[in-house]
Amino acid sequence: MPDLTPSGQSILRSARGSSHFLRETLGRYYATLCGDLIILLTVTMVAFITVKGLAAFTGPHPLSPLKFLFSSHWQPDADPGEGGPQFGTLAFILGSVSVSGLAVLLAAPLAVAASILISVIAPRAGENFFRPVLELFTGIPSVVYGWVGLSLLVPFIRNQFGGLGFSLLAGGLVLALMILPTITTLATDALQNLPDSLLEGSYALGATRWQTIHRILLPAARPRILIGVTLGMTRAFGEALAVQMVIGNSVRLPDSLLNPMSTITSVITMDMGNTVKGSAWNNALWSMSLLLLAITFGFIVIIKRLGPQDTKNGNHF
Amino acid sequence: MNPSSSPIATITDPIVEVRDLNLYYGTSQALRGISLDIPRKKVTALIGPSGCGKSTFIRCLNRMNDLIDHVRLEGEIKLDGQNIHDGSVDVIALRRRVGMVFQKWNPFPKSIYENVIYGLRVAGVKERTLLDETVEKSLRRAALWDEVKDRLHQSAMGMSGGQMQRLCIARAIAVAPEIILMDEPCSALDPRSTSRIEELIRELQGEYTIIIVTHNMQQAARVSDFTAYFYLGSLIEYGLTKRIFTTPRRKETEDYITGRFG
Amino acid sequence: MATTSDLQSGRPLVQGNHKSAFRNDRIATGIFYAAGIFLVLLLFAFAGYIIYNGRASLNLHFLTTPPLFMQKGGGVGPQLFNSIYLLILASTLSVPLGVGAGIYMAEYARPSRLTRAIRLSLETLSALPSIVVGLFGLLIFINILGWGFSILAGAMALTILNLPVITRVAEESIRNVPPALKEGSLALGATHWQTIWRLILPAATPGILSGVILVTGRIFGEAAALLFTAGMSSPPLNFSDWNPLHYVSPLNPLRPAETLAVYTWKVNSEGLVPDARQIADGSAAVLIITVFLFNFLARYLGKALQKRSRAC
């Protein structure tokens, strides 16, 4: 029988001598290593893309950063006789801004309105029906959104409004649909995380539900709703394939909803595989990648400014 | 503190000696200059109104407060003459010598069997017969064996609250501790389960040193040999339970015991 | 000034435009219902359109045969295989790392500069467009390490995409484990890691598992990160050769591998097959159905495991 009397030298006292290494230290090292790896990965990624992205601005034929950012003259394969290749990306920057801006303009009002239904007006149906459906749709691959845009939306726009159909409008609509579930879920979280006392306090003073929503609840949840909208914008801005499939990919300033154009991501997607490593054209594409990275950082800064992120239902990238 | 009620003098061969213990959570002080000796193989009850520091105090004895950030300790706690905060003390070994039963039973989501031998498993014990024997002996000690012997490998989560609490006591006994700390072990139990646990405590007395925190004075009177009354982080009075409950020397203790507290 | 008679007569103390307030309330409620219902109808119409159009391709022939060149009637067999293979490799790499990092964040991290740096890194990683992750993969694995477009490079890129999500899911699931379990274990003389390994991780498994399955569904449809890592071509595969060292073996980790999502994108832009439209319809349907299945599986497993661990 084991010795359970406390006085004796029980088995455990003898087992005590064995080292902590396997039982504690090794595990803690492993977990810490994984944590450090995340930093290492991020730093490496930023560093490599930065170095590669700056290559175009150095070397024997440096590109002018001002021209790169503020010229819309993009002729990467022009002969020296025609004035040499030109790498102005303004059209693409504006293209990205307008297509993701349009997507947010279309999606955000609908998303916020739906989130009010889910969180305040019909919370039971919200939890049991709307939320699972939204979650289901946040996982749909972007190529599927792109394909529906290409096979349904583009012909529809062509037939209804004329033109090619490939257009800013098509891109904006596809992206709007894509970010709708994300923004709706985050806005719902924002409203649901408000203390019940706000709602009760307002009702107790005789306010109607609508008065409570627009005077109390929406202002209180505003920072977090804006975070959701910004996250949707970030996702739309960085989306490559869905946009590339429907936007037409012509080098053109976004001057009309119905004209084809390009975005930063669509140009990178189209040309990165077709250019020679180290060429001026290829380097310019890497500079655009760096620009994309920098703009993403800008969005992260905005989100951090808006307030602490909710870690419960988390971020929906 | 007046010398006649000095807690230190009355006990010979103490297992735990506490001297001038101060504990701070950040800037607020939770324990104020506690000094007392805990007698070996007796039941000592810590009583006092909630927030008086009695739970905080017993969590010092197995260094569970190490887990909480911003806790600062001053003073000395000796177990068999050795300072438990000494650099050479292995906190894991300390916790095997000083077991603990919590206010709310916390069986692990495992089988009854695995719950009992958890402490042995983490200590690296593998011999099957030894584990089997420990399970039986510990469950018998905890007066649970007859109720669960046919379902040792079923989940512990299907038992009643009182059974789960006795399982937690069996789990603590299985590693053969010298001291068992009980932090209000009956406060979430019905009266029947409570009296079973109290019976159990009386049976374990004489074999283990038991330190029990309770807000139930009848319970303290029923199960303990010594009683310490805590108030606002200070030790007000300490002595033989019989003596404390019949002739308290301090006005505060008398008020508390007679229900004139507050 | 209000008097008793005012109260008794039921006249409101504050004169407000109650009628219009109630009317506005009803209008607003109607608008919110309309918005919610429109949103859901939109999403269902979207999914219905895809599945309806792709219904003809939901057969074994389409799912198992290789694509044809310049001819009708090709399938997506190798692409589907590539997607699954990549998904398995990426999960094998990212789950241990992500759970490790999640353990660190939930159990070991103290408020410090290091912890803040990890938190910021996680936010950055999860905000990065997947095309940027793909470009990073191109730079490191293809250009610098010289692996060529390969399954391995693709799996690494997907791992980078997965890592922040799995870390977050693991951290949250671990934080949700009741602290009483941890205290009980430590009081019995278990070390912190033993407590994590024997109690906390098993208790957190349902949450972690359903999170991992959701992420997995997502990377099944990932394309942008794979264009320049796993590549846009699939060499002829010999499905009877399972030696990973042979070039024609499906398991060879150093061969290029076009996935179903990448193929769906590419088949439109290249137009080398006459039935590109049917193929894209079919692939889109397969993609969306797979993602839905993963979602249901995650939900079901999460609930079932939760129930079991509560019962056991």
PDB file of C-alpha atoms in Angstrom, chain B residues 26-259:
ATOM      1  CA  GLY B  26      -0.669  46.850  -4.910  1.00  0.00           C
ATOM      2  CA  THR B  27      -0.986  49.666  -2.383  1.00  0.00           C
ATOM      3  CA  SER B  28      -3.767  48.269  -0.199  1.00  0.00           C
ATOM      4  CA  GLN B  29      -2.745  46.166   2.764  1.00  0.00           C
ATOM      5  CA  ALA B  30      -4.636  42.902   3.204  1.00  0.00           C
ATOM      6  CA  LEU B  31      -2.746  41.350   6.116  1.00  0.00           C
ATOM      7  CA  ARG B  32      -1.329  43.347   9.024  1.00  0.00           C
ATOM      8  CA  GLY B  33       1.457  41.985  11.177  1.00  0.00           C
ATOM      9  CA  ILE B  34       0.139  38.450  11.550  1.00  0.00           C
ATOM     10  CA  SER B  35       2.110  36.236  13.947  1.00  0.00           C
ATOM     11  CA  LEU B  36       0.896  32.814  14.928  1.00  0.00           C
ATOM     12  CA  ASP B  37       1.970  29.195  15.320  1.00  0.00           C
ATOM     13  CA  ILE B  38      -0.078  26.390  13.838  1.00  0.00           C
ATOM     14  CA  PRO B  39      -0.095  23.206  15.940  1.00  0.00           C
ATOM     15  CA  ARG B  40       0.928  19.938  14.333  1.00  0.00           C
ATOM     16  CA  LYS B  41      -1.812  17.398  13.519  1.00  0.00           C
ATOM     17  CA  LYS B  42      -4.583  19.527  14.910  1.00  0.00           C
ATOM     18  CA  VAL B  43      -7.455  21.337  13.264  1.00  0.00           C
ATOM     19  CA  THR B  44      -7.106  25.087  13.332  1.00  0.00           C
ATOM     20  CA  ALA B  45     -10.077  27.199  12.290  1.00  0.00           C
ATOM     21  CA  LEU B  46      -9.764  30.725  10.960  1.00  0.00           C
ATOM     22  CA  ILE B  47     -12.898  32.756  11.519  1.00  0.00           C
ATOM     23  CA  GLY B  48     -13.882  36.328  10.913  1.00  0.00           C
ATOM     24  CA  PRO B  49     -16.164  38.424   8.728  1.00  0.00           C
ATOM     25  CA  SER B  50     -15.644  38.254   4.986  1.00  0.00           C
ATOM     26  CA  GLY B  51     -12.806  40.392   3.737  1.00  0.00           C
ATOM     27  CA  CYS B  52     -10.900  39.959   6.990  1.00  0.00           C
ATOM     28  CA  GLY B  53      -7.950  38.308   5.285  1.00  0.00           C
ATOM     29  CA  LYS B  54      -8.408  34.710   6.430  1.00  0.00           C
ATOM     30  CA  SER B  55      -8.490  33.285   2.895  1.00  0.00           C
ATOM     31  CA  THR B  56      -5.613  35.482   1.848  1.00  0.00           C
ATOM     32  CA  PHE B  57      -3.718  34.173   4.842  1.00  0.00           C
ATOM     33  CA  ILE B  58      -4.051  30.476   4.071  1.00  0.00           C
ATOM     34  CA  ARG B  59      -3.168  31.110   0.436  1.00  0.00           C
ATOM     35  CA  CYS B  60       0.171  32.369   1.724  1.00  0.00           C
ATOM     36  CA  LEU B  61       0.902  29.001   3.282  1.00  0.00           C
ATOM     37  CA  ASN B  62       1.139  27.163  -0.054  1.00  0.00           C
ATOM     38  CA  ARG B  63       2.208  30.285  -1.911  1.00  0.00           C
ATOM     39  CA  MET B  64      -0.891  30.401  -4.113  1.00  0.00           C
ATOM     40  CA  ASN B  65      -0.636  34.170  -3.913  1.00  0.00           C
ATOM     41  CA  ASP B  66       2.423  33.893  -6.139  1.00  0.00           C
ATOM     42  CA  LEU B  67      -0.058  33.566  -9.003  1.00  0.00           C
ATOM     43  CA  ILE B  68      -1.491  37.018  -8.467  1.00  0.00           C
ATOM     44  CA  ASP B  69       0.293  40.010  -9.900  1.00  0.00           C
ATOM     45  CA  HIS B  70       1.201  42.938  -7.679  1.00  0.00           C
ATOM     46  CA  VAL B  71       1.143  40.957  -4.446  1.00  0.00           C
ATOM     47  CA  ARG B  72       3.910  41.905  -2.023  1.00  0.00           C
ATOM     48  CA  LEU B  73       4.750  40.020   1.154  1.00  0.00           C
ATOM     49  CA  GLU B  74       6.737  41.017   4.227  1.00  0.00           C
ATOM     50  CA  GLY B  75       7.590  38.844   7.199  1.00  0.00           C
ATOM     51  CA  GLU B  76       8.329  35.184   7.569  1.00  0.00           C
ATOM     52  CA  ILE B  77       6.482  31.899   7.177  1.00  0.00           C
ATOM     53  CA  LYS B  78       8.323  28.802   8.344  1.00  0.00           C
ATOM     54  CA  LEU B  79       7.293  25.249   7.622  1.00  0.00           C
ATOM     55  CA  ASP B  80       9.132  22.856   9.944  1.00  0.00           C
ATOM     56  CA  GLY B  81      11.606  25.593  10.607  1.00  0.00           C
ATOM     57  CA  GLN B  82      12.312  26.380   6.957  1.00  0.00           C
ATOM     58  CA  ASN B  83      11.297  29.711   5.443  1.00  0.00           C
ATOM     59  CA  ILE B  84       8.965  28.874   2.561  1.00  0.00           C
ATOM     60  CA  HIS B  85      10.005  31.970   0.625  1.00  0.00           C
ATOM     61  CA  ASP B  86      13.637  30.970   0.775  1.00  0.00           C
ATOM     62  CA  GLY B  87      15.261  30.836  -2.639  1.00  0.00           C
ATOM     63  CA  SER B  88      16.122  27.190  -2.191  1.00  0.00           C
ATOM     64  CA  VAL B  89      12.503  26.185  -1.625  1.00  0.00           C
ATOM     65  CA  ASP B  90      10.849  24.512  -4.569  1.00  0.00           C
ATOM     66  CA  VAL B  91       7.314  25.852  -4.708  1.00  0.00           C
ATOM     67  CA  ILE B  92       6.120  22.663  -6.416  1.00  0.00           C
ATOM     68  CA  ALA B  93       7.446  20.541  -3.547  1.00  0.00           C
ATOM     69  CA  LEU B  94       5.930  22.963  -1.056  1.00  0.00           C
ATOM     70  CA  ARG B  95       2.491  22.571  -2.608  1.00  0.00           C
ATOM     71  CA  ARG B  96       2.764  18.794  -2.365  1.00  0.00           C
ATOM     72  CA  ARG B  97       3.389  19.133   1.356  1.00  0.00           C
ATOM     73  CA  VAL B  98       0.639  21.704   1.773  1.00  0.00           C
ATOM     74  CA  GLY B  99      -2.524  20.546   0.013  1.00  0.00           C
ATOM     75  CA  MET B 100      -5.559  22.697  -0.570  1.00  0.00           C
ATOM     76  CA  VAL B 101      -9.314  22.282  -0.865  1.00  0.00           C
ATOM     77  CA  PHE B 102     -11.179  25.209  -2.375  1.00  0.00           C
ATOM     78  CA  GLN B 103     -14.414  26.935  -1.524  1.00  0.00           C
ATOM     79  CA  LYS B 104     -16.025  25.860  -4.761  1.00  0.00           C
ATOM     80  CA  TRP B 105     -15.215  22.266  -5.635  1.00  0.00           C
ATOM     81  CA  ASN B 106     -13.091  22.173  -8.760  1.00  0.00           C
ATOM     82  CA  PRO B 107     -12.812  18.607 -10.026  1.00  0.00           C
ATOM     83  CA  PHE B 108     -10.966  18.318 -13.307  1.00  0.00           C
ATOM     84  CA  PRO B 109     -12.945  17.329 -16.402  1.00  0.00           C
ATOM     85  CA  LYS B 110     -11.529  13.824 -16.169  1.00  0.00           C
ATOM     86  CA  SER B 111     -12.583  10.539 -14.641  1.00  0.00           C
ATOM     87  CA  ILE B 112     -12.854  10.103 -10.879  1.00  0.00           C
ATOM     88  CA  TYR B 113      -9.788   7.882 -10.995  1.00  0.00           C
ATOM     89  CA  GLU B 114      -7.715  10.411 -12.912  1.00  0.00           C
ATOM     90  CA  ASN B 115      -8.793  13.177 -10.569  1.00  0.00           C
ATOM     91  CA  VAL B 116      -7.507  11.347  -7.533  1.00  0.00           C
ATOM     92  CA  ILE B 117      -4.119  10.452  -9.002  1.00  0.00           C
ATOM     93  CA  TYR B 118      -3.564  13.777 -10.760  1.00  0.00           C
ATOM     94  CA  GLY B 119      -1.016  14.844  -8.160  1.00  0.00           C
ATOM     95  CA  LEU B 120       0.854  11.564  -8.571  1.00  0.00           C
ATOM     96  CA  ARG B 121       0.775  11.768 -12.346  1.00  0.00           C
ATOM     97  CA  VAL B 122       2.282  15.234 -12.418  1.00  0.00           C
ATOM     98  CA  ALA B 123       4.915  13.989 -10.005  1.00  0.00           C
ATOM     99  CA  GLY B 124       5.832  11.324 -12.534  1.00  0.00           C
ATOM    100  CA  VAL B 125       4.454   8.260 -10.752  1.00  0.00           C
ATOM    101  CA  LYS B 126       3.641   5.574 -13.317  1.00  0.00           C
ATOM    102  CA  GLU B 127       3.348   2.224 -11.518  1.00  0.00           C
ATOM    103  CA  ARG B 128      -0.162   0.981 -12.067  1.00  0.00           C
ATOM    104  CA  THR B 129      -0.555  -0.914  -8.799  1.00  0.00           C
ATOM    105  CA  LEU B 130       0.634   2.044  -6.783  1.00  0.00           C
ATOM    106  CA  LEU B 131      -1.851   4.308  -8.553  1.00  0.00           C
ATOM    107  CA  ASP B 132      -4.700   1.851  -8.054  1.00  0.00           C
ATOM    108  CA  GLU B 133      -3.915   1.470  -4.381  1.00  0.00           C
ATOM    109  CA  THR B 134      -3.669   5.214  -3.886  1.00  0.00           C
ATOM    110  CA  VAL B 135      -7.049   5.728  -5.503  1.00  0.00           C
ATOM    111  CA  GLU B 136      -8.714   3.226  -3.216  1.00  0.00           C
ATOM    112  CA  LYS B 137      -7.006   4.402  -0.081  1.00  0.00           C
ATOM    113  CA  SER B 138      -7.581   8.090  -0.756  1.00  0.00           C
ATOM    114  CA  LEU B 139     -11.228   7.598  -1.630  1.00  0.00           C
ATOM    115  CA  ARG B 140     -11.701   5.508   1.505  1.00  0.00           C
ATOM    116  CA  ARG B 141     -10.053   8.202   3.597  1.00  0.00           C
ATOM    117  CA  ALA B 142     -12.408  10.733   2.028  1.00  0.00           C
ATOM    118  CA  ALA B 143     -15.404   8.465   2.746  1.00  0.00           C
ATOM    119  CA  LEU B 144     -16.255   8.319  -0.918  1.00  0.00           C
ATOM    120  CA  TRP B 145     -15.091   4.854  -1.897  1.00  0.00           C
ATOM    121  CA  ASP B 146     -18.358   2.995  -1.416  1.00  0.00           C
ATOM    122  CA  GLU B 147     -20.263   5.549  -3.453  1.00  0.00           C
ATOM    123  CA  VAL B 148     -17.970   5.611  -6.463  1.00  0.00           C
ATOM    124  CA  LYS B 149     -16.056   2.324  -6.528  1.00  0.00           C
ATOM    125  CA  ASP B 150     -18.154   1.033  -9.413  1.00  0.00           C
ATOM    126  CA  ARG B 151     -17.696   4.073 -11.581  1.00  0.00           C
ATOM    127  CA  LEU B 152     -14.108   5.094 -11.033  1.00  0.00           C
ATOM    128  CA  HIS B 153     -13.568   5.594 -14.731  1.00  0.00           C
ATOM    129  CA  GLN B 154     -16.610   7.703 -15.278  1.00  0.00           C
ATOM    130  CA  SER B 155     -16.503  11.452 -15.378  1.00  0.00           C
ATOM    131  CA  ALA B 156     -16.193  13.274 -12.112  1.00  0.00           C
ATOM    132  CA  MET B 157     -18.562  15.927 -13.364  1.00  0.00           C
ATOM    133  CA  GLY B 158     -21.638  13.743 -12.865  1.00  0.00           C
ATOM    134  CA  MET B 159     -21.391  13.641  -9.055  1.00  0.00           C
ATOM    135  CA  SER B 160     -23.254  15.702  -6.500  1.00  0.00           C
ATOM    136  CA  GLY B 161     -21.659  18.805  -5.038  1.00  0.00           C
ATOM    137  CA  GLY B 162     -20.853  17.117  -1.763  1.00  0.00           C
ATOM    138  CA  GLN B 163     -19.306  14.156  -3.567  1.00  0.00           C
ATOM    139  CA  MET B 164     -17.237  16.447  -5.742  1.00  0.00           C
ATOM    140  CA  GLN B 165     -15.953  18.272  -2.690  1.00  0.00           C
ATOM    141  CA  ARG B 166     -15.011  14.976  -1.027  1.00  0.00           C
ATOM    142  CA  LEU B 167     -13.313  13.991  -4.290  1.00  0.00           C
ATOM    143  CA  CYS B 168     -11.272  17.178  -4.051  1.00  0.00           C
ATOM    144  CA  ILE B 169     -10.314  16.188  -0.505  1.00  0.00           C
ATOM    145  CA  ALA B 170      -9.356  12.692  -1.722  1.00  0.00           C
ATOM    146  CA  ARG B 171      -7.313  14.307  -4.479  1.00  0.00           C
ATOM    147  CA  ALA B 172      -5.466  16.396  -1.913  1.00  0.00           C
ATOM    148  CA  ILE B 173      -4.901  13.383   0.375  1.00  0.00           C
ATOM    149  CA  ALA B 174      -3.511  11.290  -2.479  1.00  0.00           C
ATOM    150  CA  VAL B 175      -0.250  13.181  -2.568  1.00  0.00           C
ATOM    151  CA  ALA B 176       0.221  12.605   1.178  1.00  0.00           C
ATOM    152  CA  PRO B 177       0.474  16.197   2.299  1.00  0.00           C
ATOM    153  CA  GLU B 178       1.371  17.161   5.823  1.00  0.00           C
ATOM    154  CA  ILE B 179      -1.005  20.088   5.886  1.00  0.00           C
ATOM    155  CA  ILE B 180      -4.410  20.412   4.249  1.00  0.00           C
ATOM    156  CA  LEU B 181      -5.725  23.925   3.764  1.00  0.00           C
ATOM    157  CA  MET B 182      -9.490  24.180   3.444  1.00  0.00           C
ATOM    158  CA  ASP B 183     -10.897  27.448   2.178  1.00  0.00           C
ATOM    159  CA  GLU B 184     -14.560  27.491   3.288  1.00  0.00           C
ATOM    160  CA  PRO B 185     -15.031  23.939   1.993  1.00  0.00           C
ATOM    161  CA  CYS B 186     -18.716  23.749   2.929  1.00  0.00           C
ATOM    162  CA  SER B 187     -19.957  27.191   2.060  1.00  0.00           C
ATOM    163  CA  ALA B 188     -21.561  26.008  -1.178  1.00  0.00           C
ATOM    164  CA  LEU B 189     -22.954  22.744   0.242  1.00  0.00           C
ATOM    165  CA  ASP B 190     -26.303  21.716   1.709  1.00  0.00           C
ATOM    166  CA  PRO B 191     -26.461  20.848   5.419  1.00  0.00           C
ATOM    167  CA  ARG B 192     -26.244  17.069   4.921  1.00  0.00           C
ATOM    168  CA  SER B 193     -23.182  17.259   2.726  1.00  0.00           C
ATOM    169  CA  THR B 194     -21.728  19.758   5.153  1.00  0.00           C
ATOM    170  CA  SER B 195     -22.058  17.403   8.087  1.00  0.00           C
ATOM    171  CA  ARG B 196     -20.407  14.607   6.086  1.00  0.00           C
ATOM    172  CA  ILE B 197     -17.439  16.867   5.365  1.00  0.00           C
ATOM    173  CA  GLU B 198     -17.264  17.870   9.019  1.00  0.00           C
ATOM    174  CA  GLU B 199     -17.255  14.207  10.034  1.00  0.00           C
ATOM    175  CA  LEU B 200     -14.471  13.650   7.569  1.00  0.00           C
ATOM    176  CA  ILE B 201     -12.432  16.497   8.999  1.00  0.00           C
ATOM    177  CA  ARG B 202     -12.760  14.992  12.465  1.00  0.00           C
ATOM    178  CA  GLU B 203     -11.590  11.630  11.118  1.00  0.00           C
ATOM    179  CA  LEU B 204      -8.562  13.139   9.433  1.00  0.00           C
ATOM    180  CA  GLN B 205      -7.636  15.018  12.573  1.00  0.00           C
ATOM    181  CA  GLY B 206      -4.667  13.576  14.364  1.00  0.00           C
ATOM    182  CA  GLU B 207      -3.164  12.449  11.079  1.00  0.00           C
ATOM    183  CA  TYR B 208      -2.948  15.696   9.162  1.00  0.00           C
ATOM    184  CA  THR B 209      -2.575  19.281  10.137  1.00  0.00           C
ATOM    185  CA  ILE B 210      -5.768  20.916   8.929  1.00  0.00           C
ATOM    186  CA  ILE B 211      -6.293  24.642   8.595  1.00  0.00           C
ATOM    187  CA  ILE B 212      -9.876  25.503   7.798  1.00  0.00           C
ATOM    188  CA  VAL B 213     -11.283  28.886   6.885  1.00  0.00           C
ATOM    189  CA  THR B 214     -14.945  29.202   7.760  1.00  0.00           C
ATOM    190  CA  HIS B 215     -17.501  31.905   8.297  1.00  0.00           C
ATOM    191  CA  ASN B 216     -19.672  29.433  10.184  1.00  0.00           C
ATOM    192  CA  MET B 217     -18.866  29.677  13.886  1.00  0.00           C
ATOM    193  CA  GLN B 218     -20.752  26.523  14.823  1.00  0.00           C
ATOM    194  CA  GLN B 219     -18.601  24.690  12.323  1.00  0.00           C
ATOM    195  CA  ALA B 220     -15.436  26.110  13.808  1.00  0.00           C
ATOM    196  CA  ALA B 221     -16.643  25.107  17.251  1.00  0.00           C
ATOM    197  CA  ARG B 222     -17.543  21.590  16.092  1.00  0.00           C
ATOM    198  CA  VAL B 223     -14.439  20.630  14.148  1.00  0.00           C
ATOM    199  CA  SER B 224     -11.481  22.611  15.377  1.00  0.00           C
ATOM    200  CA  ASP B 225      -9.002  22.362  18.226  1.00  0.00           C
ATOM    201  CA  PHE B 226      -7.714  25.904  17.850  1.00  0.00           C
ATOM    202  CA  THR B 227      -9.418  28.998  16.557  1.00  0.00           C
ATOM    203  CA  ALA B 228      -8.024  32.265  15.265  1.00  0.00           C
ATOM    204  CA  TYR B 229     -10.223  35.321  14.856  1.00  0.00           C
ATOM    205  CA  PHE B 230      -9.248  37.688  12.047  1.00  0.00           C
ATOM    206  CA  TYR B 231     -10.620  41.161  11.606  1.00  0.00           C
ATOM    207  CA  LEU B 232      -9.656  43.731   8.944  1.00  0.00           C
ATOM    208  CA  GLY B 233      -6.441  41.918   8.113  1.00  0.00           C
ATOM    209  CA  SER B 234      -5.283  41.570  11.716  1.00  0.00           C
ATOM    210  CA  LEU B 235      -5.228  38.572  13.999  1.00  0.00           C
ATOM    211  CA  ILE B 236      -7.365  39.599  16.969  1.00  0.00           C
ATOM    212  CA  GLU B 237      -7.339  36.500  19.128  1.00  0.00           C
ATOM    213  CA  TYR B 238      -6.003  32.983  18.921  1.00  0.00           C
ATOM    214  CA  GLY B 239      -6.252  30.022  21.268  1.00  0.00           C
ATOM    215  CA  LEU B 240      -7.949  26.760  22.101  1.00  0.00           C
ATOM    216  CA  THR B 241     -11.338  26.648  20.446  1.00  0.00           C
ATOM    217  CA  LYS B 242     -13.062  25.762  23.679  1.00  0.00           C
ATOM    218  CA  ARG B 243     -11.486  28.691  25.432  1.00  0.00           C
ATOM    219  CA  ILE B 244     -12.178  31.188  22.611  1.00  0.00           C
ATOM    220  CA  PHE B 245     -15.824  30.263  22.439  1.00  0.00           C
ATOM    221  CA  THR B 246     -16.379  30.216  26.209  1.00  0.00           C
ATOM    222  CA  THR B 247     -14.157  32.965  27.543  1.00  0.00           C
ATOM    223  CA  PRO B 248     -12.958  35.227  24.780  1.00  0.00           C
ATOM    224  CA  ARG B 249     -10.441  37.699  26.094  1.00  0.00           C
ATOM    225  CA  ARG B 250     -11.000  40.394  23.565  1.00  0.00           C
ATOM    226  CA  LYS B 251     -14.135  42.435  23.273  1.00  0.00           C
ATOM    227  CA  GLU B 252     -14.086  42.214  19.426  1.00  0.00           C
ATOM    228  CA  THR B 253     -13.984  38.433  19.536  1.00  0.00           C
ATOM    229  CA  GLU B 254     -16.785  38.238  22.003  1.00  0.00           C
ATOM    230  CA  ASP B 255     -18.915  40.563  19.913  1.00  0.00           C
ATOM    231  CA  TYR B 256     -18.330  38.489  16.815  1.00  0.00           C
ATOM    232  CA  ILE B 257     -18.960  35.164  18.465  1.00  0.00           C
ATOM    233  CA  THR B 258     -22.088  36.262  20.216  1.00  0.00           C
ATOM    234  CA  GLY B 259     -23.420  37.796  17.046  1.00  0.00           C
TER     235      GLY B 259
END
